[in-house]
mmCIF file of C-alpha atoms and ligand atoms in Angstrom:
data_model
loop_
_atom_site.group_PDB
_atom_site.id
_atom_site.type_symbol
_atom_site.label_atom_id
_atom_site.label_comp_id
_atom_site.label_asym_id
_atom_site.label_seq_id
_atom_site.Cartn_x
_atom_site.Cartn_y
_atom_site.Cartn_z
ATOM 1 C CA MET A 24 -24.080 -16.695 5.015
ATOM 2 C CA ASN A 25 -25.457 -15.565 1.673
ATOM 3 C CA ILE A 26 -24.320 -12.452 -0.424
ATOM 4 C CA VAL A 27 -27.623 -12.636 -3.102
ATOM 5 C CA ASN A 28 -28.201 -10.162 -5.915
ATOM 6 C CA ALA A 29 -23.745 -9.702 -6.209
ATOM 7 C CA ARG A 30 -22.129 -8.095 -8.941
ATOM 8 C CA LEU A 31 -18.440 -9.923 -9.598
ATOM 9 C CA ARG A 32 -16.481 -8.049 -11.680
ATOM 10 C CA GLY A 33 -15.416 -9.080 -15.217
ATOM 11 C CA ARG A 34 -18.541 -10.931 -15.351
ATOM 12 C CA GLU A 35 -22.291 -10.582 -16.570
ATOM 13 C CA GLY A 36 -24.973 -11.126 -14.367
ATOM 14 C CA LEU A 37 -26.203 -11.483 -11.092
ATOM 15 C CA PHE A 38 -24.637 -13.880 -8.417
ATOM 16 C CA GLN A 39 -25.130 -16.196 -5.166
ATOM 17 C CA ILE A 40 -22.302 -16.539 -3.320
ATOM 18 C CA ALA A 41 -22.375 -18.722 -0.822
ATOM 19 C CA LEU A 42 -20.431 -19.447 2.530
ATOM 20 C CA ASP A 43 -19.203 -21.765 4.621
ATOM 21 C CA GLY A 44 -17.676 -20.474 7.468
ATOM 22 C CA SER A 45 -14.732 -19.447 6.983
ATOM 23 C CA GLN A 46 -14.283 -20.354 3.179
ATOM 24 C CA ILE A 47 -15.860 -19.175 -0.184
ATOM 25 C CA ALA A 48 -18.442 -23.037 -0.846
ATOM 26 C CA ALA A 49 -19.573 -21.553 -3.814
ATOM 27 C CA ILE A 50 -20.590 -18.772 -6.207
ATOM 28 C CA THR A 51 -23.496 -19.194 -8.611
ATOM 29 C CA ALA A 52 -25.079 -17.388 -11.283
ATOM 30 C CA GLN A 53 -28.628 -16.165 -10.934
ATOM 31 C CA SER A 54 -31.721 -16.228 -13.474
ATOM 32 C CA ALA A 55 -33.330 -12.972 -11.885
ATOM 33 C CA GLU A 56 -33.101 -10.877 -8.808
ATOM 34 C CA VAL A 57 -33.891 -12.868 -5.408
ATOM 35 C CA SER A 58 -34.772 -11.237 -2.357
ATOM 36 C CA ALA A 59 -32.625 -12.482 0.262
ATOM 37 C CA SER A 60 -33.706 -15.252 3.394
ATOM 38 C CA GLU A 61 -32.931 -13.926 6.577
ATOM 39 C CA GLY A 62 -29.554 -14.074 8.113
ATOM 40 C CA ASP A 63 -28.599 -12.943 4.313
ATOM 41 C CA LEU A 64 -26.462 -9.934 2.954
ATOM 42 C CA ASP A 65 -28.226 -8.286 -0.479
ATOM 43 C CA ALA A 66 -25.850 -6.774 -2.975
ATOM 44 C CA ALA A 67 -28.648 -5.518 -4.021
ATOM 45 C CA ASN A 68 -26.958 -4.454 -8.264
ATOM 46 C CA ASN A 69 -24.044 -3.531 -6.405
ATOM 47 C CA LEU A 70 -19.862 -5.226 -6.659
ATOM 48 C CA VAL A 71 -18.843 -7.224 -4.469
ATOM 49 C CA VAL A 72 -14.929 -7.940 -4.280
ATOM 50 C CA ALA A 73 -12.567 -9.266 -2.319
ATOM 51 C CA PRO A 74 -11.137 -6.912 0.662
ATOM 52 C CA PHE A 75 -9.807 -3.985 -0.124
ATOM 53 C CA VAL A 76 -5.416 -3.667 0.840
ATOM 54 C CA GLU A 77 -3.042 -0.853 2.047
ATOM 55 C CA PRO A 78 0.633 -2.157 0.193
ATOM 56 C CA HIS A 79 2.447 0.699 1.740
ATOM 57 C CA ILE A 80 2.120 2.457 5.451
ATOM 58 C CA HIS A 81 3.671 3.776 8.141
ATOM 59 C CA LEU A 82 1.750 2.592 11.309
ATOM 60 C CA ASP A 83 4.304 3.181 13.718
ATOM 61 C CA ALA A 84 3.765 7.366 12.196
ATOM 62 C CA THR A 85 0.426 7.493 11.643
ATOM 63 C CA LEU A 86 -1.497 10.247 14.230
ATOM 64 C CA THR A 87 1.335 12.461 15.613
ATOM 65 C CA ALA A 88 0.640 15.587 12.913
ATOM 66 C CA GLY A 89 1.042 19.096 15.302
ATOM 67 C CA GLU A 90 2.562 17.575 17.997
ATOM 68 C CA PRO A 91 4.233 18.894 19.687
ATOM 69 C CA ASN A 92 4.677 21.591 16.323
ATOM 70 C CA TRP A 93 2.911 21.303 12.999
ATOM 71 C CA ASN A 94 4.977 21.315 9.793
ATOM 72 C CA MET A 95 4.124 24.247 8.184
ATOM 73 C CA SER A 96 5.639 24.209 4.906
ATOM 74 C CA GLY A 97 4.323 20.766 4.584
ATOM 75 C CA THR A 98 8.733 19.700 2.479
ATOM 76 C CA LEU A 99 9.983 16.485 3.222
ATOM 77 C CA PHE A 100 12.456 18.281 4.966
ATOM 78 C CA GLU A 101 10.718 20.293 7.425
ATOM 79 C CA GLY A 102 8.880 16.336 8.045
ATOM 80 C CA ILE A 103 11.132 14.782 9.567
ATOM 81 C CA GLU A 104 13.034 18.047 12.060
ATOM 82 C CA ARG A 105 8.633 16.891 12.959
ATOM 83 C CA TRP A 106 9.504 13.881 13.439
ATOM 84 C CA ALA A 107 12.396 14.407 15.388
ATOM 85 C CA GLU A 108 9.769 16.404 18.093
ATOM 86 C CA ARG A 109 8.081 13.674 18.323
ATOM 87 C CA LYS A 110 9.669 10.848 18.295
ATOM 88 C CA ALA A 111 11.452 11.482 21.885
ATOM 89 C CA LEU A 112 7.738 12.177 23.134
ATOM 90 C CA VAL A 113 6.816 8.543 20.878
ATOM 91 C CA THR A 114 6.302 4.595 24.401
ATOM 92 C CA HIS A 115 5.493 1.373 23.293
ATOM 93 C CA GLU A 116 1.895 2.391 24.330
ATOM 94 C CA ASP A 117 2.000 5.405 21.769
ATOM 95 C CA THR A 118 2.652 3.578 19.304
ATOM 96 C CA LYS A 119 0.436 1.170 20.235
ATOM 97 C CA THR A 120 -2.877 3.215 20.329
ATOM 98 C CA ARG A 121 -2.074 5.277 17.232
ATOM 99 C CA ALA A 122 -1.751 1.967 15.429
ATOM 100 C CA LYS A 123 -4.473 0.495 16.567
ATOM 101 C CA LYS A 124 -6.635 3.829 15.816
ATOM 102 C CA THR A 125 -5.623 4.195 12.001
ATOM 103 C CA ILE A 126 -6.244 -0.456 11.805
ATOM 104 C CA ASP A 127 -9.569 0.965 12.357
ATOM 105 C CA MET A 128 -9.823 3.442 10.493
ATOM 106 C CA LEU A 129 -8.675 1.138 6.986
ATOM 107 C CA VAL A 130 -11.829 -1.088 8.868
ATOM 108 C CA ASP A 131 -13.981 1.098 8.503
ATOM 109 C CA HIS A 132 -13.387 1.624 4.712
ATOM 110 C CA GLY A 133 -13.012 -1.895 3.905
ATOM 111 C CA ILE A 134 -9.151 -2.627 3.753
ATOM 112 C CA GLN A 135 -7.934 -5.925 5.636
ATOM 113 C CA HIS A 136 -4.992 -6.529 4.324
ATOM 114 C CA VAL A 137 -1.801 -4.560 5.234
ATOM 115 C CA ARG A 138 1.834 -3.643 4.700
ATOM 116 C CA THR A 139 3.538 -1.848 7.195
ATOM 117 C CA HIS A 140 7.237 -0.443 7.416
ATOM 118 C CA VAL A 141 8.239 0.072 11.224
ATOM 119 C CA ASP A 142 11.293 2.307 11.216
ATOM 120 C CA VAL A 143 14.720 -0.443 12.999
ATOM 121 C CA THR A 144 16.841 2.392 13.107
ATOM 122 C CA ASP A 145 16.320 1.993 17.440
ATOM 123 C CA PRO A 146 19.115 0.249 18.669
ATOM 124 C CA THR A 147 15.824 -1.147 21.563
ATOM 125 C CA LEU A 148 13.587 -1.971 18.211
ATOM 126 C CA ALA A 149 10.800 0.058 20.714
ATOM 127 C CA ALA A 150 8.051 0.864 17.078
ATOM 128 C CA LEU A 151 8.622 -3.140 16.211
ATOM 129 C CA LYS A 152 7.699 -4.505 19.097
ATOM 130 C CA ALA A 153 5.048 -2.759 19.423
ATOM 131 C CA MET A 154 3.990 -2.951 16.284
ATOM 132 C CA LEU A 155 4.947 -7.127 16.630
ATOM 133 C CA GLU A 156 2.515 -6.894 19.214
ATOM 134 C CA VAL A 157 -0.228 -5.354 16.870
ATOM 135 C CA ARG A 158 -0.373 -7.897 14.672
ATOM 136 C CA GLU A 159 -1.219 -10.135 16.766
ATOM 137 C CA GLU A 160 -4.127 -8.481 18.541
ATOM 138 C CA THR A 161 -6.125 -7.752 15.215
ATOM 139 C CA ARG A 162 -5.638 -10.473 13.468
ATOM 140 C CA HIS A 163 -9.958 -10.651 13.746
ATOM 141 C CA LEU A 164 -9.471 -6.630 11.497
ATOM 142 C CA ILE A 165 -6.495 -7.659 9.742
ATOM 143 C CA ASP A 166 -4.197 -9.908 8.443
ATOM 144 C CA LEU A 167 -0.456 -7.465 8.269
ATOM 145 C CA GLN A 168 2.924 -7.965 7.361
ATOM 146 C CA ILE A 169 5.912 -5.776 8.934
ATOM 147 C CA VAL A 170 8.776 -4.500 7.072
ATOM 148 C CA ALA A 171 11.968 -3.481 8.799
ATOM 149 C CA PHE A 172 12.472 -0.307 7.163
ATOM 150 C CA PRO A 173 15.850 1.491 8.262
ATOM 151 C CA GLN A 174 14.991 5.461 7.272
ATOM 152 C CA GLU A 175 17.494 6.495 8.571
ATOM 153 C CA GLY A 176 19.482 3.545 6.155
ATOM 154 C CA ILE A 177 21.715 0.114 6.871
ATOM 155 C CA GLU A 178 25.057 1.035 5.297
ATOM 156 C CA SER A 179 25.076 4.955 6.668
ATOM 157 C CA TYR A 180 23.675 4.532 10.154
ATOM 158 C CA ALA A 181 25.958 2.561 13.520
ATOM 159 C CA GLY A 182 25.174 -0.840 13.385
ATOM 160 C CA GLY A 183 22.318 -0.219 10.850
ATOM 161 C CA ARG A 184 22.804 -4.300 8.862
ATOM 162 C CA ALA A 185 22.733 -5.709 13.045
ATOM 163 C CA LEU A 186 19.322 -4.597 13.398
ATOM 164 C CA MET A 187 18.112 -4.791 9.918
ATOM 165 C CA GLU A 188 18.855 -8.694 11.433
ATOM 166 C CA GLN A 189 17.954 -8.331 14.698
ATOM 167 C CA ALA A 190 14.171 -7.040 12.773
ATOM 168 C CA VAL A 191 13.786 -9.850 10.855
ATOM 169 C CA GLU A 192 14.728 -12.298 14.144
ATOM 170 C CA LEU A 193 11.630 -11.000 16.253
ATOM 171 C CA GLY A 194 9.586 -11.451 13.375
ATOM 172 C CA ALA A 195 9.782 -8.465 11.040
ATOM 173 C CA ASP A 196 7.862 -10.362 8.223
ATOM 174 C CA VAL A 197 9.875 -7.820 4.478
ATOM 175 C CA VAL A 198 13.343 -6.519 4.850
ATOM 176 C CA GLY A 199 13.190 -2.900 3.299
ATOM 177 C CA GLY A 200 15.480 -0.738 3.026
ATOM 178 C CA ILE A 201 15.743 3.071 1.037
ATOM 179 C CA PRO A 202 19.392 2.822 -1.110
ATOM 180 C CA HIS A 203 19.009 6.142 -2.671
ATOM 181 C CA PHE A 204 19.135 8.118 1.325
ATOM 182 C CA GLU A 205 22.375 5.835 2.369
ATOM 183 C CA ASN A 206 25.576 8.032 2.172
ATOM 184 C CA THR A 207 27.076 7.273 -0.991
ATOM 185 C CA ARG A 208 25.635 5.320 -3.847
ATOM 186 C CA ASP A 209 28.258 2.838 -2.974
ATOM 187 C CA GLN A 210 26.816 2.099 0.140
ATOM 188 C CA GLY A 211 23.070 2.546 -2.028
ATOM 189 C CA VAL A 212 24.368 -0.750 -3.764
ATOM 190 C CA SER A 213 25.746 -2.776 -0.834
ATOM 191 C CA SER A 214 22.145 -1.935 0.930
ATOM 192 C CA ILE A 215 20.959 -3.652 -1.869
ATOM 193 C CA LYS A 216 23.162 -6.658 -1.416
ATOM 194 C CA PHE A 217 22.650 -6.768 1.852
ATOM 195 C CA LEU A 218 18.629 -6.617 2.312
ATOM 196 C CA MET A 219 18.115 -9.337 -0.692
ATOM 197 C CA ASP A 220 21.003 -11.743 1.064
ATOM 198 C CA LEU A 221 18.554 -11.360 3.716
ATOM 199 C CA ALA A 222 15.730 -12.076 2.409
ATOM 200 C CA GLU A 223 17.095 -15.024 0.223
ATOM 201 C CA ARG A 224 18.275 -16.325 3.934
ATOM 202 C CA THR A 225 15.358 -16.239 6.075
ATOM 203 C CA GLY A 226 12.788 -15.956 3.561
ATOM 204 C CA CYS A 227 11.391 -12.435 3.978
ATOM 205 C CA LEU A 228 9.849 -10.888 1.381
ATOM 206 C CA VAL A 229 10.955 -7.661 -0.196
ATOM 207 C CA ASP A 230 9.857 -3.941 -0.326
ATOM 208 C CA VAL A 231 12.348 -0.790 -0.967
ATOM 209 C CA HIS A 232 12.003 2.272 -1.145
ATOM 210 C CA CYS A 233 13.621 3.332 -4.010
ATOM 211 C CA ASP A 234 14.157 6.412 -5.510
ATOM 212 C CA GLU A 235 11.369 9.185 -3.636
ATOM 213 C CA THR A 236 13.990 11.979 -5.064
ATOM 214 C CA ASP A 237 12.925 14.104 -8.526
ATOM 215 C CA ASP A 238 16.579 13.837 -9.142
ATOM 216 C CA PRO A 239 16.616 11.344 -12.559
ATOM 217 C CA GLN A 240 20.603 9.777 -11.037
ATOM 218 C CA SER A 241 19.208 8.107 -8.340
ATOM 219 C CA ARG A 242 19.447 4.403 -10.176
ATOM 220 C CA PHE A 243 18.905 2.241 -7.532
ATOM 221 C CA LEU A 244 15.712 -0.427 -9.134
ATOM 222 C CA GLU A 245 18.091 -1.455 -11.213
ATOM 223 C CA VAL A 246 20.035 -2.814 -9.241
ATOM 224 C CA LEU A 247 17.043 -3.776 -7.202
ATOM 225 C CA ALA A 248 15.103 -5.380 -10.080
ATOM 226 C CA GLU A 249 19.047 -7.012 -11.901
ATOM 227 C CA GLU A 250 19.250 -8.279 -7.546
ATOM 228 C CA ALA A 251 15.591 -9.596 -7.369
ATOM 229 C CA ARG A 252 16.204 -10.778 -11.854
ATOM 230 C CA VAL A 253 19.993 -13.063 -11.311
ATOM 231 C CA ARG A 254 17.886 -14.283 -7.998
ATOM 232 C CA GLY A 255 14.554 -14.853 -9.314
ATOM 233 C CA MET A 256 12.985 -13.656 -6.585
ATOM 234 C CA GLY A 257 10.967 -10.776 -8.334
ATOM 235 C CA ALA A 258 7.532 -11.934 -7.188
ATOM 236 C CA ARG A 259 8.677 -11.856 -3.887
ATOM 237 C CA VAL A 260 10.314 -8.198 -3.836
ATOM 238 C CA THR A 261 8.279 -4.738 -4.768
ATOM 239 C CA ALA A 262 9.802 -1.727 -5.571
ATOM 240 C CA SER A 263 8.352 1.852 -3.748
ATOM 241 C CA HIS A 264 7.773 4.888 -5.378
ATOM 242 C CA THR A 265 10.323 4.653 -7.697
ATOM 243 C CA VAL A 266 8.892 8.692 -8.426
ATOM 244 C CA ALA A 267 12.737 9.205 -9.775
ATOM 245 C CA MET A 268 11.201 7.165 -12.803
ATOM 246 C CA GLY A 269 8.978 10.177 -13.381
ATOM 247 C CA SER A 270 12.645 12.383 -14.529
ATOM 248 C CA TYR A 271 14.264 9.688 -15.824
ATOM 249 C CA ASP A 272 14.525 11.155 -19.960
ATOM 250 C CA ASN A 273 12.828 7.695 -22.303
ATOM 251 C CA ALA A 274 15.503 6.358 -23.946
ATOM 252 C CA TYR A 275 16.490 5.153 -19.912
ATOM 253 C CA CYS A 276 13.403 4.086 -19.930
ATOM 254 C CA SER A 277 13.326 1.544 -22.527
ATOM 255 C CA LYS A 278 16.340 -0.127 -21.980
ATOM 256 C CA LEU A 279 15.227 -0.553 -18.041
ATOM 257 C CA PHE A 280 12.358 -1.218 -18.323
ATOM 258 C CA ARG A 281 13.661 -4.344 -20.488
ATOM 259 C CA LEU A 282 15.125 -5.175 -17.067
ATOM 260 C CA LEU A 283 12.124 -5.332 -15.404
ATOM 261 C CA LYS A 284 10.179 -7.047 -17.358
ATOM 262 C CA MET A 285 12.296 -9.388 -17.111
ATOM 263 C CA SER A 286 13.021 -9.713 -13.331
ATOM 264 C CA GLY A 287 8.966 -9.712 -11.889
ATOM 265 C CA ILE A 288 9.042 -7.156 -8.853
ATOM 266 C CA ASN A 289 5.893 -4.924 -8.433
ATOM 267 C CA PHE A 290 5.336 -1.923 -7.740
ATOM 268 C CA VAL A 291 3.440 0.577 -5.776
ATOM 269 C CA SER A 292 3.026 3.826 -6.193
ATOM 270 C CA CYS A 293 1.357 6.433 -2.796
ATOM 271 C CA PRO A 294 -0.086 9.207 -5.585
ATOM 272 C CA THR A 295 -0.906 11.161 -2.168
ATOM 273 C CA GLU A 296 1.763 11.301 -0.584
ATOM 274 C CA SER A 297 4.424 12.131 -3.770
ATOM 275 C CA ILE A 298 2.509 14.929 -5.417
ATOM 276 C CA HIS A 299 2.374 16.741 -1.804
ATOM 277 C CA LEU A 300 6.228 15.892 -1.261
ATOM 278 C CA GLN A 301 8.185 16.144 -4.426
ATOM 279 C CA GLY A 302 8.210 18.898 -6.985
ATOM 280 C CA ARG A 303 10.420 20.850 -3.970
ATOM 281 C CA PHE A 304 12.800 22.068 -5.599
ATOM 282 C CA ASP A 305 10.732 23.114 -9.130
ATOM 283 C CA SER A 306 9.983 26.802 -9.910
ATOM 284 C CA TYR A 307 7.588 26.250 -12.856
ATOM 285 C CA PRO A 308 7.491 24.274 -14.694
ATOM 286 C CA LYS A 309 6.864 21.917 -12.129
ATOM 287 C CA ARG A 310 7.198 17.954 -12.563
ATOM 288 C CA ARG A 311 4.283 15.276 -10.757
ATOM 289 C CA GLY A 312 6.840 13.333 -8.610
ATOM 290 C CA LEU A 313 5.152 9.844 -8.943
ATOM 291 C CA THR A 314 6.702 6.987 -11.116
ATOM 292 C CA ARG A 315 5.549 6.075 -14.583
ATOM 293 C CA VAL A 316 2.049 3.989 -13.140
ATOM 294 C CA ALA A 317 0.501 4.081 -16.350
ATOM 295 C CA GLU A 318 2.948 3.063 -18.090
ATOM 296 C CA ILE A 319 4.551 0.246 -15.741
ATOM 297 C CA ASP A 320 0.791 -0.982 -15.632
ATOM 298 C CA HIS A 321 -0.421 -1.227 -19.570
ATOM 299 C CA ALA A 322 4.336 -2.820 -19.949
ATOM 300 C CA GLY A 323 1.905 -5.563 -18.549
ATOM 301 C CA MET A 324 4.082 -5.490 -15.248
ATOM 302 C CA ASN A 325 1.962 -4.507 -11.227
ATOM 303 C CA VAL A 326 1.598 -1.799 -10.246
ATOM 304 C CA CYS A 327 -1.232 -0.935 -6.777
ATOM 305 C CA PHE A 328 -1.893 2.059 -5.297
ATOM 306 C CA GLY A 329 -0.696 3.338 -0.743
ATOM 307 C CA GLN A 330 -1.375 5.905 1.423
ATOM 308 C CA ASP A 331 1.884 5.767 3.047
ATOM 309 C CA SER A 332 0.845 8.075 6.018
ATOM 310 C CA ILE A 333 -2.902 9.430 7.791
ATOM 311 C CA VAL A 334 -1.950 13.241 9.674
ATOM 312 C CA ASP A 335 1.571 12.684 10.115
ATOM 313 C CA PRO A 336 4.871 15.274 10.519
ATOM 314 C CA TRP A 337 4.668 15.071 6.133
ATOM 315 C CA TYR A 338 0.903 14.199 5.462
ATOM 316 C CA PRO A 339 -1.770 16.062 7.339
ATOM 317 C CA LEU A 340 -4.245 13.926 5.642
ATOM 318 C CA GLY A 341 -6.037 10.893 5.267
ATOM 319 C CA ASN A 342 -9.173 9.260 6.777
ATOM 320 C CA GLY A 343 -8.560 5.461 5.812
ATOM 321 C CA ASN A 344 -9.965 5.563 2.585
ATOM 322 C CA ILE A 345 -8.013 3.979 -0.742
ATOM 323 C CA LEU A 346 -11.348 4.683 -2.945
ATOM 324 C CA ARG A 347 -9.492 9.066 -2.155
ATOM 325 C CA ILE A 348 -6.106 8.074 -3.114
ATOM 326 C CA LEU A 349 -7.266 5.631 -6.124
ATOM 327 C CA GLU A 350 -8.729 8.542 -7.768
ATOM 328 C CA ALA A 351 -6.635 10.933 -7.308
ATOM 329 C CA GLY A 352 -3.982 8.520 -8.506
ATOM 330 C CA LEU A 353 -6.535 8.044 -11.798
ATOM 331 C CA HIS A 354 -6.132 11.375 -12.519
ATOM 332 C CA ILE A 355 -2.075 12.863 -11.091
ATOM 333 C CA CYS A 356 -1.144 9.460 -13.502
ATOM 334 C CA HIS A 357 -3.744 10.305 -16.615
ATOM 335 C CA MET A 358 -5.485 7.472 -16.318
ATOM 336 C CA LEU A 359 -8.550 8.821 -16.820
ATOM 337 C CA GLY A 360 -9.452 6.797 -20.415
ATOM 338 C CA TYR A 361 -11.775 4.838 -20.150
ATOM 339 C CA GLU A 362 -10.227 1.888 -20.568
ATOM 340 C CA ASP A 363 -8.190 2.573 -17.317
ATOM 341 C CA LEU A 364 -11.406 3.618 -15.646
ATOM 342 C CA LYS A 365 -13.470 0.684 -16.718
ATOM 343 C CA ARG A 366 -10.629 -1.661 -14.469
ATOM 344 C CA SER A 367 -9.167 0.542 -11.822
ATOM 345 C CA LEU A 368 -9.858 -0.811 -9.162
ATOM 346 C CA ASP A 369 -7.388 -3.408 -9.569
ATOM 347 C CA LEU A 370 -5.174 -0.951 -8.746
ATOM 348 C CA ILE A 371 -6.857 -1.435 -4.978
ATOM 349 C CA THR A 372 -7.675 -5.093 -4.590
ATOM 350 C CA ASP A 373 -5.822 -7.724 -7.109
ATOM 351 C CA ASN A 374 -2.539 -6.206 -8.286
ATOM 352 C CA SER A 375 -2.019 -4.811 -4.963
ATOM 353 C CA ALA A 376 -2.920 -8.524 -3.452
ATOM 354 C CA ARG A 377 -0.153 -9.962 -5.438
ATOM 355 C CA THR A 378 2.442 -6.997 -4.459
ATOM 356 C CA LEU A 379 1.602 -8.417 -0.818
ATOM 357 C CA HIS A 380 2.039 -12.172 -2.448
ATOM 358 C CA LEU A 381 -1.162 -13.345 -0.921
ATOM 359 C CA GLY A 382 -1.118 -16.336 -2.830
ATOM 360 C CA GLU A 383 -4.593 -18.843 -2.416
ATOM 361 C CA ARG A 384 -4.987 -15.819 0.818
ATOM 362 C CA TYR A 385 -6.830 -13.577 -1.437
ATOM 363 C CA GLY A 386 -9.430 -13.707 -4.468
ATOM 364 C CA LEU A 387 -13.796 -14.459 -4.629
ATOM 365 C CA GLU A 388 -12.778 -18.221 -5.119
ATOM 366 C CA VAL A 389 -13.945 -21.007 -4.002
ATOM 367 C CA GLY A 390 -12.226 -22.454 -1.578
ATOM 368 C CA ARG A 391 -10.584 -19.283 -0.791
ATOM 369 C CA PRO A 392 -11.489 -16.990 2.496
ATOM 370 C CA ALA A 393 -14.480 -16.507 2.943
ATOM 371 C CA ASN A 394 -13.457 -11.791 3.359
ATOM 372 C CA LEU A 395 -15.228 -10.075 1.364
ATOM 373 C CA LEU A 396 -16.716 -7.332 0.460
ATOM 374 C CA ILE A 397 -19.929 -5.113 -0.377
ATOM 375 C CA LEU A 398 -19.533 -2.193 -2.026
ATOM 376 C CA SER A 399 -22.052 0.905 -3.486
ATOM 377 C CA ALA A 400 -22.115 0.339 -7.254
ATOM 378 C CA PRO A 401 -22.293 -1.598 -10.058
ATOM 379 C CA ASP A 402 -18.834 -1.672 -11.458
ATOM 380 C CA ASP A 403 -15.105 0.228 -11.265
ATOM 381 C CA TYR A 404 -16.867 2.928 -13.488
ATOM 382 C CA GLU A 405 -19.469 3.727 -11.083
ATOM 383 C CA MET A 406 -17.777 3.362 -8.170
ATOM 384 C CA ILE A 407 -14.320 5.971 -9.274
ATOM 385 C CA ARG A 408 -17.208 8.308 -10.145
ATOM 386 C CA THR A 409 -19.997 8.303 -7.752
ATOM 387 C CA GLN A 410 -17.336 8.257 -4.403
ATOM 388 C CA GLY A 411 -18.365 4.992 -3.726
ATOM 389 C CA HIS A 412 -17.131 3.246 -0.361
ATOM 390 C CA ALA A 413 -16.950 -0.370 0.269
ATOM 391 C CA LEU A 414 -20.877 -0.973 2.584
ATOM 392 C CA VAL A 415 -20.370 -3.944 3.302
ATOM 393 C CA SER A 416 -17.322 -5.938 4.603
ATOM 394 C CA VAL A 417 -16.841 -9.537 5.635
ATOM 395 C CA ARG A 418 -13.663 -10.853 7.282
ATOM 396 C CA HIS A 419 -14.602 -15.682 8.444
ATOM 397 C CA GLY A 420 -17.541 -15.560 7.064
ATOM 398 C CA GLU A 421 -18.581 -12.536 9.637
ATOM 399 C CA VAL A 422 -20.127 -9.794 9.308
ATOM 400 C CA LEU A 423 -16.526 -6.858 10.427
ATOM 401 C CA MET A 424 -18.372 -3.814 8.702
ATOM 402 C CA ARG A 425 -21.239 -2.269 7.610
ATOM 403 C CA ARG A 426 -21.594 1.623 6.669
ATOM 404 C CA THR A 427 -24.915 3.848 5.895
ATOM 405 C CA PRO A 428 -24.999 5.635 2.967
ATOM 406 C CA ALA A 429 -25.301 9.373 3.009
ATOM 407 C CA SER A 430 -28.665 10.304 1.940
ATOM 408 C CA VAL A 431 -30.393 13.588 0.475
ATOM 409 C CA GLN A 432 -33.206 14.798 0.809
ATOM 410 C CA ARG A 433 -34.653 17.680 -1.040
ATOM 411 C CA GLY A 434 -37.266 20.291 -1.219
HETATM 412 FE FE1 FE2 B 510 6.823 4.740 2.966
#
């Protein structure tokens, strides 16, 4: 199969991309627009990119909002209460059905790589076992990374350390954490040392829910970054949320950034979730409750956007469309300057792939997997301005999804 009349990010002109089974065989410049032969795909002067990536979602909780009760205040704390009610109804099949429905929504929006956090603070590890099956059963749609996520803590939950070890033995790909939620600062620090030891020993990646609070005293990011630096593991480590950084003063942040850069760790921000859940203890002025996305990016560090929730007790909206998150994030993070806009797709493609440590399994280059998207606009700026879509998603050299854009008639 060939894709013709394609625009590529950062390159002038039109290109033809030849797919040879499950690999990209060639990328060649076209001297002029051509008509597509039968069996080929016509990008029609629009962008072709590597698939979108969802670097942070909780597939074990999605599609549960309102069951049995809605979160009326919209706060994190009422979300925890509502989830406790829903958790009592969770079954193996229920978890799998909801996760697969959500994966279909992600696929419909051009996502082919997903990292999901799965709550392992459960003596039966029920959600993890369900998600390990989902990982196998959806391989034709997505590559799924599973994070062993200790929602109720590693040190402050009975048997928390053993459950994390068991989750990795069962097949979790990534070790998680939640140091700011542990009962004490000391427990937060020891939880990070424990989870970094576990990852180092087993070869797992690391993705920690880190400082997801407006409390400027929540400073576990420095602990995670230093552990990553000393162990030389930065490229394999991700700090998710880090929203307390939005409340740190600049003097502390300037010292912190030096360490963050030396550590080489990755960052995930979930802008729609954070703008909704944070700032809840403020009157006015209200903080945005996000990490310093623009500053991290402009300092040359790796940062990307994720959805976090889709229709769960913490966040009632979402439809799988990561471009919606990108548009919101660019607004919230003061990133509508043209320099930011013209490379904005980095935040849901290349940066996210680097966070997931995909290496040569990702990217529009000869010899890499024949996974790609045809988008509805010719460049990053027009994709954001027109609220564009992924029109075609190709995986393993086959069309996985086609979207017909809405048409408008006048008169
Ligand atoms: Fe999360």
